[in-house]
Amino acid sequence: MNLIRELSTRSDAFRVMWGSHDVHVFRESTKRLNHPLVGDLELDQETMSLPDEGGLSVVVYSAPPNTPAEDGLKLLAARSATAAQEQDQDTDTHTESTSRPSTRRP
Protein backbone atom coordinates (compact mmCIF):
# COMPACT_ATOMS: atom_id res chain seq x y z
CA MET A 1 0.00 0.00 0.00
CA ASN A 2 2.99 2.33 0.54
CA LEU A 3 3.79 2.09 -3.17
CA ILE A 4 0.25 3.15 -4.11
CA ARG A 5 0.45 6.08 -1.69
CA GLU A 6 3.81 7.19 -3.10
CA LEU A 7 2.70 6.90 -6.73
CA SER A 8 -0.51 8.78 -5.91
CA THR A 9 1.40 11.69 -4.39
CA ARG A 10 3.84 11.92 -7.30
CA SER A 11 1.56 11.45 -10.30
CA ASP A 12 -1.76 13.11 -11.00
CA ALA A 13 -2.37 10.66 -13.86
CA PHE A 14 -1.76 7.64 -11.61
CA ARG A 15 -4.00 9.08 -8.89
CA VAL A 16 -6.86 9.59 -11.37
CA MET A 17 -6.46 6.10 -12.89
CA TRP A 18 -6.17 4.42 -9.51
CA GLY A 19 -9.18 6.34 -8.21
CA SER A 20 -11.28 5.25 -11.17
CA HIS A 21 -10.15 1.63 -10.66
CA ASP A 22 -9.21 1.60 -14.34
CA VAL A 23 -6.21 -0.61 -13.60
CA HIS A 24 -6.43 -4.39 -13.78
CA VAL A 25 -3.90 -6.96 -12.61
CA PHE A 26 -3.62 -9.60 -15.25
CA ARG A 27 -0.44 -11.32 -14.27
CA GLU A 28 1.52 -11.99 -11.14
CA SER A 29 4.81 -13.81 -11.11
CA THR A 30 8.26 -13.93 -9.59
CA LYS A 31 11.22 -12.38 -11.37
CA ARG A 32 14.74 -13.56 -10.59
CA LEU A 33 17.70 -11.46 -11.56
CA ASN A 34 21.33 -11.04 -10.68
CA HIS A 35 22.35 -7.46 -9.98
CA PRO A 36 26.08 -6.72 -10.25
CA LEU A 37 26.18 -4.85 -6.92
CA VAL A 38 23.80 -6.83 -4.67
CA GLY A 39 23.67 -10.26 -6.28
CA ASP A 40 20.58 -12.40 -6.66
CA LEU A 41 17.19 -10.76 -6.22
CA GLU A 42 13.88 -12.59 -6.25
CA LEU A 43 11.12 -10.03 -6.78
CA ASP A 44 7.36 -10.23 -6.97
CA GLN A 45 6.02 -8.87 -10.25
CA GLU A 46 2.54 -7.54 -10.96
CA THR A 47 1.57 -6.36 -14.41
CA MET A 48 -1.46 -4.08 -14.65
CA SER A 49 -3.09 -3.19 -17.94
CA LEU A 50 -4.43 0.28 -18.60
CA PRO A 51 -7.43 -0.60 -20.79
CA ASP A 52 -8.10 2.85 -22.23
CA GLU A 53 -4.45 3.54 -23.03
CA GLY A 54 -3.92 1.50 -26.20
CA GLY A 55 -2.27 -1.54 -24.66
CA LEU A 56 -0.03 0.22 -22.14
CA SER A 57 0.84 -1.62 -18.95
CA VAL A 58 2.42 -0.81 -15.63
CA VAL A 59 4.84 -3.38 -14.26
CA VAL A 60 5.55 -3.21 -10.52
CA TYR A 61 8.37 -5.14 -8.86
CA SER A 62 8.55 -5.50 -5.10
CA ALA A 63 10.49 -7.54 -2.61
CA PRO A 64 8.72 -9.61 0.01
CA PRO A 65 9.36 -8.27 3.54
CA ASN A 66 12.32 -9.57 5.53
CA THR A 67 14.05 -11.20 2.56
CA PRO A 68 17.51 -10.84 1.04
CA ALA A 69 15.78 -9.17 -1.95
CA GLU A 70 14.34 -6.48 0.33
CA ASP A 71 17.80 -5.89 1.82
CA GLY A 72 19.28 -5.67 -1.69
CA LEU A 73 16.70 -3.11 -2.83
CA LYS A 74 17.28 -1.02 0.31
CA LEU A 75 21.02 -1.06 -0.37
CA LEU A 76 20.47 0.02 -3.98
CA ALA A 77 18.11 2.80 -2.85
CA ALA A 78 20.69 4.06 -0.37
CA ARG A 79 23.43 4.02 -3.02
CA SER A 80 21.16 5.87 -5.43
CA ALA A 81 20.31 8.54 -2.84
CA THR A 82 24.00 9.00 -2.00
CA ALA A 83 24.93 9.29 -5.68
CA ALA A 84 22.16 11.86 -6.24
CA GLN A 85 23.36 13.93 -3.25
CA GLU A 86 26.94 13.83 -4.53
CA GLN A 87 25.79 14.89 -7.99
CA ASP A 88 23.80 17.78 -6.50
CA GLN A 89 26.85 18.88 -4.50
CA ASP A 90 29.05 18.68 -7.60
CA THR A 91 26.53 20.77 -9.53
CA ASP A 92 26.34 23.34 -6.72
CA THR A 93 30.14 23.54 -6.50
CA HIS A 94 30.45 23.94 -10.27
CA THR A 95 27.76 26.64 -10.33
CA GLU A 96 29.43 28.56 -7.49
CA SER A 97 32.86 28.42 -9.11
CA THR A 98 31.58 29.57 -12.50
CA SER A 99 29.34 32.32 -11.14
CA ARG A 100 31.94 34.06 -8.96
CA PRO A 101 33.28 37.34 -10.36
CA SER A 102 36.88 37.22 -11.44
CA THR A 103 39.41 38.87 -9.12
CA ARG A 104 42.18 38.77 -11.70
CA ARG A 105 43.57 42.09 -12.89
CA PRO A 106 44.79 42.67 -16.42
Short mmCIF file of N, CA and C in Angstrom, two decimals, residues 4 10 12 14 17 27 36 43 48 54 70 72 77 80 84 89 92 101 106:
data_model
loop_
_atom_site.label_atom_id
_atom_site.label_comp_id
_atom_site.label_asym_id
_atom_site.label_seq_id
_atom_site.Cartn_x
_atom_site.Cartn_y
_atom_site.Cartn_z
N ILE A 4 1.41 2.45 -3.57
CA ILE A 4 0.25 3.15 -4.11
C ILE A 4 0.19 4.57 -3.58
N ARG A 10 2.90 11.43 -6.29
CA ARG A 10 3.84 11.92 -7.30
C ARG A 10 3.26 12.07 -8.70
N ASP A 12 -0.33 12.83 -10.87
CA ASP A 12 -1.76 13.11 -11.00
C ASP A 12 -2.44 12.06 -11.87
N PHE A 14 -1.60 8.89 -12.35
CA PHE A 14 -1.76 7.64 -11.61
C PHE A 14 -2.91 7.77 -10.61
N MET A 17 -6.21 7.48 -12.43
CA MET A 17 -6.46 6.10 -12.89
C MET A 17 -6.75 5.17 -11.72
N ARG A 27 -1.48 -10.32 -14.42
CA ARG A 27 -0.44 -11.32 -14.27
C ARG A 27 0.40 -11.03 -13.04
N PRO A 36 24.63 -6.70 -10.46
CA PRO A 36 26.08 -6.72 -10.25
C PRO A 36 26.54 -6.21 -8.89
N LEU A 43 12.11 -11.08 -6.96
CA LEU A 43 11.12 -10.03 -6.78
C LEU A 43 9.74 -10.49 -7.23
N MET A 48 -0.11 -4.62 -14.62
CA MET A 48 -1.46 -4.08 -14.65
C MET A 48 -1.70 -3.43 -16.00
N GLY A 54 -4.50 2.13 -25.01
CA GLY A 54 -3.92 1.50 -26.20
C GLY A 54 -2.90 0.41 -25.92
N GLU A 70 14.69 -7.76 -0.29
CA GLU A 70 14.34 -6.48 0.33
C GLU A 70 15.61 -5.75 0.77
N GLY A 72 18.58 -6.11 -0.49
CA GLY A 72 19.28 -5.67 -1.69
C GLY A 72 18.68 -4.40 -2.27
N ALA A 77 18.75 1.50 -3.07
CA ALA A 77 18.11 2.80 -2.85
C ALA A 77 19.05 3.75 -2.11
N SER A 80 21.73 4.92 -4.48
CA SER A 80 21.16 5.87 -5.43
C SER A 80 20.99 7.25 -4.78
N ALA A 84 22.91 10.66 -5.87
CA ALA A 84 22.16 11.86 -6.24
C ALA A 84 22.62 13.06 -5.41
N GLN A 89 25.76 18.10 -5.08
CA GLN A 89 26.85 18.88 -4.50
C GLN A 89 27.85 19.28 -5.58
N ASP A 92 26.29 22.10 -7.49
CA ASP A 92 26.34 23.34 -6.72
C ASP A 92 27.74 23.92 -6.72
N PRO A 101 32.58 36.34 -9.52
CA PRO A 101 33.28 37.34 -10.36
C PRO A 101 34.80 37.11 -10.30
N PRO A 106 44.04 42.77 -15.14
CA PRO A 106 44.79 42.67 -16.42
C PRO A 106 46.22 43.10 -16.29
#
